[in-house]
Amino acid sequence: TGSAPLTAVQLLWVNMIMDTLGALALATEPPNDEMMKRPPTGRGESFITKVMWRNIIGQSIYQLVVLGVLMFAGENLLNIEGPDSKTVLNTLIFNSFVFCQVSDAL
């Protein structure tokens, strides 16, 4: 759209959220003895399963639709007017992105 989508501070927040949620997901999973009994994954094999691909693609499409609608039609849909309407819309888009990331991790 001609301007940077995220400011430096917003990028730091996104990085912190993504790292924290990933670490929590790994740290809160209980130990499983069955994991040690499985054979290792070969070099040519994919360790991302079909279910994982489905979830990744589904969440990507969902986020692209939500954020795309907000970016290109948000002012009209939400009736945001005034001199600071672009700032308000960008804040809404960023918050929606963060909520999508949090809901994805849950």
Tab-separated table of C-alpha atoms in Angstrom:
chain	number	residue	atom	x	y	z
A	1	THR	CA	0.000	0.000	0.000
A	2	GLY	CA	3.035	2.275	-0.184
A	3	SER	CA	4.075	2.228	3.473
A	4	ALA	CA	5.693	-0.248	5.806
A	5	PRO	CA	3.042	-2.616	7.215
A	6	LEU	CA	4.642	-2.828	10.675
A	7	THR	CA	6.705	-0.392	12.713
A	8	ALA	CA	9.893	-1.460	14.482
A	9	VAL	CA	8.098	-1.716	17.826
A	10	GLN	CA	5.330	-3.829	16.301
A	11	LEU	CA	7.921	-6.180	14.784
A	12	LEU	CA	9.485	-6.607	18.220
A	13	TRP	CA	6.068	-7.448	19.689
A	14	VAL	CA	5.385	-9.990	16.947
A	15	ASN	CA	8.789	-11.595	17.517
A	16	MET	CA	8.231	-11.761	21.273
A	17	ILE	CA	4.753	-13.256	20.900
A	18	MET	CA	5.828	-15.864	18.360
A	19	ASP	CA	8.889	-16.936	20.355
A	20	THR	CA	7.030	-17.050	23.665
A	21	LEU	CA	4.091	-19.072	22.359
A	22	GLY	CA	6.395	-21.534	20.598
A	23	ALA	CA	8.487	-22.008	23.724
A	24	LEU	CA	5.380	-22.481	25.867
A	25	ALA	CA	4.017	-25.074	23.448
A	26	LEU	CA	7.230	-27.061	23.688
A	27	ALA	CA	7.683	-26.608	27.430
A	28	THR	CA	4.154	-27.576	28.473
A	29	GLU	CA	3.954	-30.805	26.495
A	30	PRO	CA	4.229	-33.724	28.913
A	31	PRO	CA	7.035	-36.230	28.370
A	32	ASN	CA	6.081	-39.189	26.219
A	33	ASP	CA	7.984	-42.488	26.282
A	34	GLU	CA	6.483	-43.491	22.933
A	35	MET	CA	8.467	-40.727	21.197
A	36	MET	CA	11.719	-42.480	22.050
A	37	LYS	CA	10.476	-45.768	20.596
A	38	ARG	CA	9.776	-44.352	17.135
A	39	PRO	CA	12.500	-44.738	14.509
A	40	PRO	CA	14.225	-41.538	13.383
A	41	THR	CA	12.923	-39.675	10.352
A	42	GLY	CA	15.028	-40.247	7.245
A	43	ARG	CA	16.614	-37.448	5.230
A	44	GLY	CA	14.186	-37.781	2.355
A	45	GLU	CA	11.079	-38.071	4.519
A	46	SER	CA	8.861	-35.173	5.485
A	47	PHE	CA	8.314	-34.650	9.178
A	48	ILE	CA	5.373	-32.339	8.514
A	49	THR	CA	2.294	-34.548	8.319
A	50	LYS	CA	-0.729	-34.039	6.091
A	51	VAL	CA	-2.745	-32.860	9.097
A	52	MET	CA	-0.059	-30.278	9.867
A	53	TRP	CA	-0.095	-29.064	6.249
A	54	ARG	CA	-3.890	-28.801	6.379
A	55	ASN	CA	-3.724	-26.733	9.558
A	56	ILE	CA	-0.939	-24.486	8.237
A	57	ILE	CA	-2.714	-23.817	4.935
A	58	GLY	CA	-6.096	-23.344	6.620
A	59	GLN	CA	-4.744	-20.851	9.156
A	60	SER	CA	-2.825	-19.003	6.426
A	61	ILE	CA	-5.919	-18.617	4.270
A	62	TYR	CA	-7.978	-17.510	7.282
A	63	GLN	CA	-5.425	-14.859	8.262
A	64	LEU	CA	-4.978	-13.630	4.693
A	65	VAL	CA	-8.730	-13.200	4.276
A	66	VAL	CA	-9.274	-11.464	7.631
A	67	LEU	CA	-6.290	-9.138	7.334
A	68	GLY	CA	-6.860	-8.500	3.620
A	69	VAL	CA	-10.472	-7.491	4.192
A	70	LEU	CA	-9.430	-5.194	7.030
A	71	MET	CA	-6.617	-3.659	4.976
A	72	PHE	CA	-8.570	-2.994	1.799
A	73	ALA	CA	-12.154	-2.494	3.050
A	74	GLY	CA	-11.737	-1.889	6.781
A	75	GLU	CA	-12.424	1.834	6.751
A	76	ASN	CA	-15.707	1.368	4.898
A	77	LEU	CA	-16.820	-1.780	6.742
A	78	LEU	CA	-16.130	-0.355	10.193
A	79	ASN	CA	-17.083	3.222	9.317
A	80	ILE	CA	-13.742	4.648	10.468
A	81	GLU	CA	-13.522	8.333	9.579
A	82	GLY	CA	-11.403	11.312	10.498
A	83	PRO	CA	-7.863	12.534	10.057
A	84	ASP	CA	-6.379	9.633	12.045
A	85	SER	CA	-8.450	6.922	10.348
A	86	LYS	CA	-5.388	5.310	8.732
A	87	THR	CA	-3.609	5.086	12.103
A	88	VAL	CA	-6.686	3.569	13.746
A	89	LEU	CA	-7.065	1.044	10.932
A	90	ASN	CA	-3.383	0.066	11.061
A	91	THR	CA	-3.665	-0.435	14.825
A	92	LEU	CA	-6.745	-2.608	14.313
A	93	ILE	CA	-4.963	-4.663	11.650
A	94	PHE	CA	-1.947	-5.192	13.913
A	95	ASN	CA	-4.131	-6.212	16.872
A	96	SER	CA	-6.098	-8.586	14.644
A	97	PHE	CA	-2.834	-10.127	13.457
A	98	VAL	CA	-1.700	-10.646	17.067
A	99	PHE	CA	-5.036	-12.217	18.015
A	100	CYS	CA	-4.798	-14.535	15.000
A	101	GLN	CA	-1.360	-15.648	16.191
A	102	VAL	CA	-2.584	-16.232	19.743
A	103	SER	CA	-5.626	-18.179	18.580
A	104	ASP	CA	-3.395	-20.214	16.248
A	105	ALA	CA	-1.176	-21.242	19.174
A	106	LEU	CA	-4.088	-22.410	21.281
